[in-house]
């Protein structure tokens, strides 16, 4: 990594209250890397909202896991906590809530349901740079937060993406995958 890249990773992570930032080429690879770092692959199911950009679901396909769609909450346009819980099966390993169109998914309820069922949570924050939930940066309360810097996003570098995490072991796995 260049010094500039490391400085950006540290500053972006700190501004979202996360300990580690791992910069990548786009916000699809970040989702794929997040799933791979969490050891999710063939035979596993990952729940994603039925309304999102296709990268959220494709990343699940890229690691060989099964995409399971759950409905959105019409009030937030994000994953409905009850639809999420209803979609859980014994094969479910993770969920990817998306803060779509800068409307927040109900993180409190989604994280509580995930904890109850021992599921991993990857937050797709591709639209939510700088967002806060209960005073804390998005992407920093789940296992891994994923952001995109593609041209149409709030903060753009033309292309780019970053994963945030507070877990040193996960940060190392993300970096190796990159
Ligand atoms: C843009 C976007 C991504 C990732 O996009 P890239 O173009 O690969 O950086 C992922 N999820 C959502 C919801 C997006 O809008």
mmCIF file of C-alpha atoms and ligand atoms in Angstrom:
data_model
loop_
_atom_site.group_PDB
_atom_site.id
_atom_site.type_symbol
_atom_site.label_atom_id
_atom_site.label_comp_id
_atom_site.label_asym_id
_atom_site.label_seq_id
_atom_site.Cartn_x
_atom_site.Cartn_y
_atom_site.Cartn_z
ATOM 1 C CA UNK A 1 0.000 0.000 0.000
ATOM 2 C CA UNK A 2 1.176 3.513 -0.692
ATOM 3 C CA UNK A 3 1.434 5.952 2.225
ATOM 4 C CA UNK A 4 -1.457 7.950 0.710
ATOM 5 C CA UNK A 5 -3.648 4.856 0.542
ATOM 6 C CA UNK A 6 -2.883 3.959 4.151
ATOM 7 C CA UNK A 7 -3.574 7.504 5.297
ATOM 8 C CA UNK A 8 -6.941 7.413 3.519
ATOM 9 C CA UNK A 9 -7.808 3.998 4.981
ATOM 10 C CA UNK A 10 -7.036 5.221 8.505
ATOM 11 C CA UNK A 11 -8.901 8.511 8.120
ATOM 12 C CA UNK A 12 -11.991 6.888 6.546
ATOM 13 C CA UNK A 13 -12.090 4.145 9.205
ATOM 14 C CA UNK A 14 -11.665 6.684 12.038
ATOM 15 C CA UNK A 15 -14.402 8.946 10.644
ATOM 16 C CA UNK A 16 -16.793 5.955 10.772
ATOM 17 C CA UNK A 17 -15.616 4.858 14.256
ATOM 18 C CA UNK A 18 -14.000 1.661 12.944
ATOM 19 C CA UNK A 19 -10.513 0.384 13.815
ATOM 20 C CA UNK A 20 -9.403 -0.907 10.393
ATOM 21 C CA UNK A 21 -9.975 0.136 6.776
ATOM 22 C CA UNK A 22 -8.924 -1.968 3.774
ATOM 23 C CA UNK A 23 -9.115 -0.126 0.460
ATOM 24 C CA UNK A 24 -10.051 -2.131 -2.685
ATOM 25 C CA UNK A 25 -10.767 -1.660 -6.363
ATOM 26 C CA UNK A 26 -14.570 -1.334 -6.075
ATOM 27 C CA UNK A 27 -17.570 -1.887 -3.838
ATOM 28 C CA UNK A 28 -18.392 -5.288 -5.316
ATOM 29 C CA UNK A 29 -14.984 -6.790 -4.516
ATOM 30 C CA UNK A 30 -15.352 -5.415 -0.977
ATOM 31 C CA UNK A 31 -18.567 -7.431 -0.524
ATOM 32 C CA UNK A 32 -16.958 -10.527 -2.038
ATOM 33 C CA UNK A 33 -13.874 -10.092 0.188
ATOM 34 C CA UNK A 34 -16.106 -9.631 3.241
ATOM 35 C CA UNK A 35 -17.927 -12.905 2.548
ATOM 36 C CA UNK A 36 -14.644 -14.735 1.854
ATOM 37 C CA UNK A 37 -13.028 -13.341 5.016
ATOM 38 C CA UNK A 38 -15.979 -14.697 6.997
ATOM 39 C CA UNK A 39 -15.466 -18.146 5.391
ATOM 40 C CA UNK A 40 -18.783 -18.093 3.557
ATOM 41 C CA UNK A 41 -18.993 -20.287 0.462
ATOM 42 C CA UNK A 42 -20.631 -23.326 -1.125
ATOM 43 C CA UNK A 43 -23.536 -24.746 0.876
ATOM 44 C CA UNK A 44 -24.101 -21.503 2.797
ATOM 45 C CA UNK A 45 -27.035 -19.135 2.417
ATOM 46 C CA UNK A 46 -26.798 -15.351 2.621
ATOM 47 C CA UNK A 47 -29.855 -13.140 3.007
ATOM 48 C CA UNK A 48 -29.983 -9.919 0.968
ATOM 49 C CA UNK A 49 -32.807 -7.393 0.517
ATOM 50 C CA UNK A 50 -34.998 -7.773 -2.563
ATOM 51 C CA UNK A 51 -34.377 -4.130 -3.506
ATOM 52 C CA UNK A 52 -30.710 -3.159 -3.948
ATOM 53 C CA UNK A 53 -28.025 -2.763 -6.604
ATOM 54 C CA UNK A 54 -27.225 -6.169 -8.108
ATOM 55 C CA UNK A 55 -23.681 -6.231 -6.658
ATOM 56 C CA UNK A 56 -25.082 -7.074 -3.206
ATOM 57 C CA UNK A 57 -26.481 -10.356 -4.540
ATOM 58 C CA UNK A 58 -23.736 -11.062 -7.101
ATOM 59 C CA UNK A 59 -21.063 -11.026 -4.372
ATOM 60 C CA UNK A 60 -22.874 -13.948 -2.728
ATOM 61 C CA UNK A 61 -22.814 -15.803 -6.050
ATOM 62 C CA UNK A 62 -19.105 -15.018 -6.571
ATOM 63 C CA UNK A 63 -18.147 -16.923 -3.385
ATOM 64 C CA UNK A 64 -20.368 -19.867 -4.369
ATOM 65 C CA UNK A 65 -23.040 -19.325 -1.700
ATOM 66 C CA UNK A 66 -26.804 -19.206 -2.261
ATOM 67 C CA UNK A 67 -28.598 -15.859 -2.546
ATOM 68 C CA UNK A 68 -31.763 -15.691 -0.452
ATOM 69 C CA UNK A 69 -33.882 -12.590 -1.008
ATOM 70 C CA UNK A 70 -35.988 -11.140 1.795
ATOM 71 C CA UNK A 71 -38.501 -8.328 1.407
ATOM 72 C CA UNK A 72 -37.872 -4.693 2.214
ATOM 73 C CA UNK A 73 -39.668 -2.458 4.690
ATOM 74 C CA UNK A 74 -41.670 0.056 2.617
ATOM 75 C CA UNK A 75 -40.953 2.692 5.288
ATOM 76 C CA UNK A 76 -37.152 2.511 4.877
ATOM 77 C CA UNK A 77 -36.654 0.769 1.472
ATOM 78 C CA UNK A 78 -34.171 -1.419 3.421
ATOM 79 C CA UNK A 79 -34.314 -5.024 4.612
ATOM 80 C CA UNK A 80 -37.404 -5.712 6.745
ATOM 81 C CA UNK A 81 -36.273 -7.213 10.072
ATOM 82 C CA UNK A 82 -39.237 -9.615 10.177
ATOM 83 C CA UNK A 83 -38.759 -10.734 6.570
ATOM 84 C CA UNK A 84 -35.080 -11.271 7.364
ATOM 85 C CA UNK A 85 -35.878 -13.467 10.370
ATOM 86 C CA UNK A 86 -38.478 -15.449 8.406
ATOM 87 C CA UNK A 87 -35.888 -16.228 5.685
ATOM 88 C CA UNK A 88 -33.387 -17.806 8.102
ATOM 89 C CA UNK A 89 -32.758 -21.548 7.648
ATOM 90 C CA UNK A 90 -30.194 -23.888 9.244
ATOM 91 C CA UNK A 91 -27.878 -23.062 6.295
ATOM 92 C CA UNK A 92 -27.999 -19.285 6.743
ATOM 93 C CA UNK A 93 -24.573 -17.874 7.589
ATOM 94 C CA UNK A 94 -24.880 -14.146 7.016
ATOM 95 C CA UNK A 95 -27.093 -11.201 6.142
ATOM 96 C CA UNK A 96 -26.240 -8.094 4.106
ATOM 97 C CA UNK A 97 -28.483 -5.146 5.050
ATOM 98 C CA UNK A 98 -28.188 -2.226 2.600
ATOM 99 C CA UNK A 99 -28.645 1.434 3.569
ATOM 100 C CA UNK A 100 -30.317 2.083 0.231
ATOM 101 C CA UNK A 101 -30.666 5.618 -1.170
ATOM 102 C CA UNK A 102 -29.236 6.926 2.134
ATOM 103 C CA UNK A 103 -32.186 5.513 4.059
ATOM 104 C CA UNK A 104 -30.966 3.445 7.001
ATOM 105 C CA UNK A 105 -31.762 -0.202 7.571
ATOM 106 C CA UNK A 106 -32.997 -0.846 11.119
ATOM 107 C CA UNK A 107 -29.586 -1.908 12.413
ATOM 108 C CA UNK A 108 -30.726 -2.311 16.015
ATOM 109 C CA UNK A 109 -33.281 -5.002 15.155
ATOM 110 C CA UNK A 110 -31.230 -6.621 12.393
ATOM 111 C CA UNK A 111 -28.138 -6.945 14.620
ATOM 112 C CA UNK A 112 -30.272 -8.366 17.462
ATOM 113 C CA UNK A 113 -31.857 -10.998 15.179
ATOM 114 C CA UNK A 114 -28.441 -11.883 13.728
ATOM 115 C CA UNK A 115 -26.952 -12.308 17.221
ATOM 116 C CA UNK A 116 -29.852 -14.518 18.282
ATOM 117 C CA UNK A 117 -29.264 -16.833 15.291
ATOM 118 C CA UNK A 118 -25.444 -16.506 15.372
ATOM 119 C CA UNK A 119 -25.263 -14.968 11.902
ATOM 120 C CA UNK A 120 -22.577 -12.675 10.514
ATOM 121 C CA UNK A 121 -23.585 -9.185 9.372
ATOM 122 C CA UNK A 122 -22.008 -7.331 6.441
ATOM 123 C CA UNK A 123 -23.369 -3.787 6.075
ATOM 124 C CA UNK A 124 -23.558 -2.591 2.473
ATOM 125 C CA UNK A 125 -22.883 1.145 2.967
ATOM 126 C CA UNK A 126 -22.358 1.921 -0.742
ATOM 127 C CA UNK A 127 -24.792 4.864 -0.447
ATOM 128 C CA UNK A 128 -24.093 5.840 3.147
ATOM 129 C CA UNK A 129 -20.632 7.437 3.506
ATOM 130 C CA UNK A 130 -20.608 9.519 6.665
ATOM 131 C CA UNK A 131 -23.912 8.084 7.942
ATOM 132 C CA UNK A 132 -24.433 7.638 11.681
ATOM 133 C CA UNK A 133 -26.714 5.315 13.616
ATOM 134 C CA UNK A 134 -27.216 6.282 17.258
ATOM 135 C CA UNK A 135 -24.169 8.560 17.019
ATOM 136 C CA UNK A 136 -21.886 5.897 15.641
ATOM 137 C CA UNK A 137 -20.552 5.587 12.088
ATOM 138 C CA UNK A 138 -22.218 3.141 9.707
ATOM 139 C CA UNK A 139 -20.211 0.052 8.899
ATOM 140 C CA UNK A 140 -18.635 -0.059 12.360
ATOM 141 C CA UNK A 141 -21.218 -2.054 14.362
ATOM 142 C CA UNK A 142 -21.481 -5.081 12.112
ATOM 143 C CA UNK A 143 -18.704 -7.619 11.374
ATOM 144 C CA UNK A 144 -17.672 -5.777 8.213
ATOM 145 C CA UNK A 145 -18.869 -2.564 6.555
ATOM 146 C CA UNK A 146 -18.535 -2.240 2.763
ATOM 147 C CA UNK A 147 -18.408 1.077 0.845
ATOM 148 C CA UNK A 148 -18.089 1.994 -2.845
ATOM 149 C CA UNK A 149 -16.344 5.042 -4.371
ATOM 150 C CA UNK A 150 -17.749 4.440 -7.844
ATOM 151 C CA UNK A 151 -18.614 7.487 -9.911
ATOM 152 C CA UNK A 152 -22.293 7.687 -8.918
ATOM 153 C CA UNK A 153 -21.679 7.515 -5.151
ATOM 154 C CA UNK A 154 -21.696 10.218 -2.498
ATOM 155 C CA UNK A 155 -17.885 10.131 -2.241
ATOM 156 C CA UNK A 156 -16.265 9.119 -5.496
ATOM 157 C CA UNK A 157 -12.811 8.286 -6.797
ATOM 158 C CA UNK A 158 -14.145 7.136 -10.170
ATOM 159 C CA UNK A 159 -13.862 3.561 -8.910
ATOM 160 C CA UNK A 160 -12.887 2.167 -5.518
ATOM 161 C CA UNK A 161 -14.216 0.628 -2.339
ATOM 162 C CA UNK A 162 -13.291 -0.003 1.281
ATOM 163 C CA UNK A 163 -14.057 -2.567 3.979
ATOM 164 C CA UNK A 164 -14.227 -1.462 7.612
ATOM 165 C CA UNK A 165 -13.930 -3.751 10.621
ATOM 166 C CA UNK A 166 -12.979 -3.650 14.294
ATOM 167 C CA UNK A 167 -11.557 -7.180 14.242
ATOM 168 C CA UNK A 168 -7.821 -7.415 13.630
ATOM 169 C CA UNK A 169 -8.027 -11.020 12.414
ATOM 170 C CA UNK A 170 -10.742 -10.101 9.894
ATOM 171 C CA UNK A 171 -8.712 -7.078 8.770
ATOM 172 C CA UNK A 172 -5.770 -9.359 7.999
ATOM 173 C CA UNK A 173 -7.974 -11.820 6.097
ATOM 174 C CA UNK A 174 -9.520 -8.969 4.090
ATOM 175 C CA UNK A 175 -6.079 -7.639 3.226
ATOM 176 C CA UNK A 176 -4.854 -11.086 2.126
ATOM 177 C CA UNK A 177 -7.945 -11.566 -0.038
ATOM 178 C CA UNK A 178 -7.343 -8.170 -1.647
HETATM 179 C C1 LIG B 1 -22.690 0.793 -6.157
HETATM 180 C C2 LIG B 1 -23.087 -0.263 -5.214
HETATM 181 C C3 LIG B 1 -22.223 -1.333 -4.859
HETATM 182 C C4 LIG B 1 -20.840 -1.544 -5.414
HETATM 183 O O1 LIG B 1 -20.602 -0.950 -6.610
HETATM 184 P P1 LIG B 1 -19.200 -0.858 -7.359
HETATM 185 O O2 LIG B 1 -19.619 -0.187 -8.625
HETATM 186 O O3 LIG B 1 -18.697 -2.261 -7.557
HETATM 187 O O4 LIG B 1 -18.237 -0.027 -6.555
HETATM 188 C C5 LIG B 1 -22.675 -2.240 -3.926
HETATM 189 N N1 LIG B 1 -23.893 -2.131 -3.371
HETATM 190 C C6 LIG B 1 -24.748 -1.124 -3.678
HETATM 191 C C7 LIG B 1 -26.071 -1.049 -2.996
HETATM 192 C C8 LIG B 1 -24.374 -0.172 -4.619
HETATM 193 O O5 LIG B 1 -25.233 0.815 -4.925
#
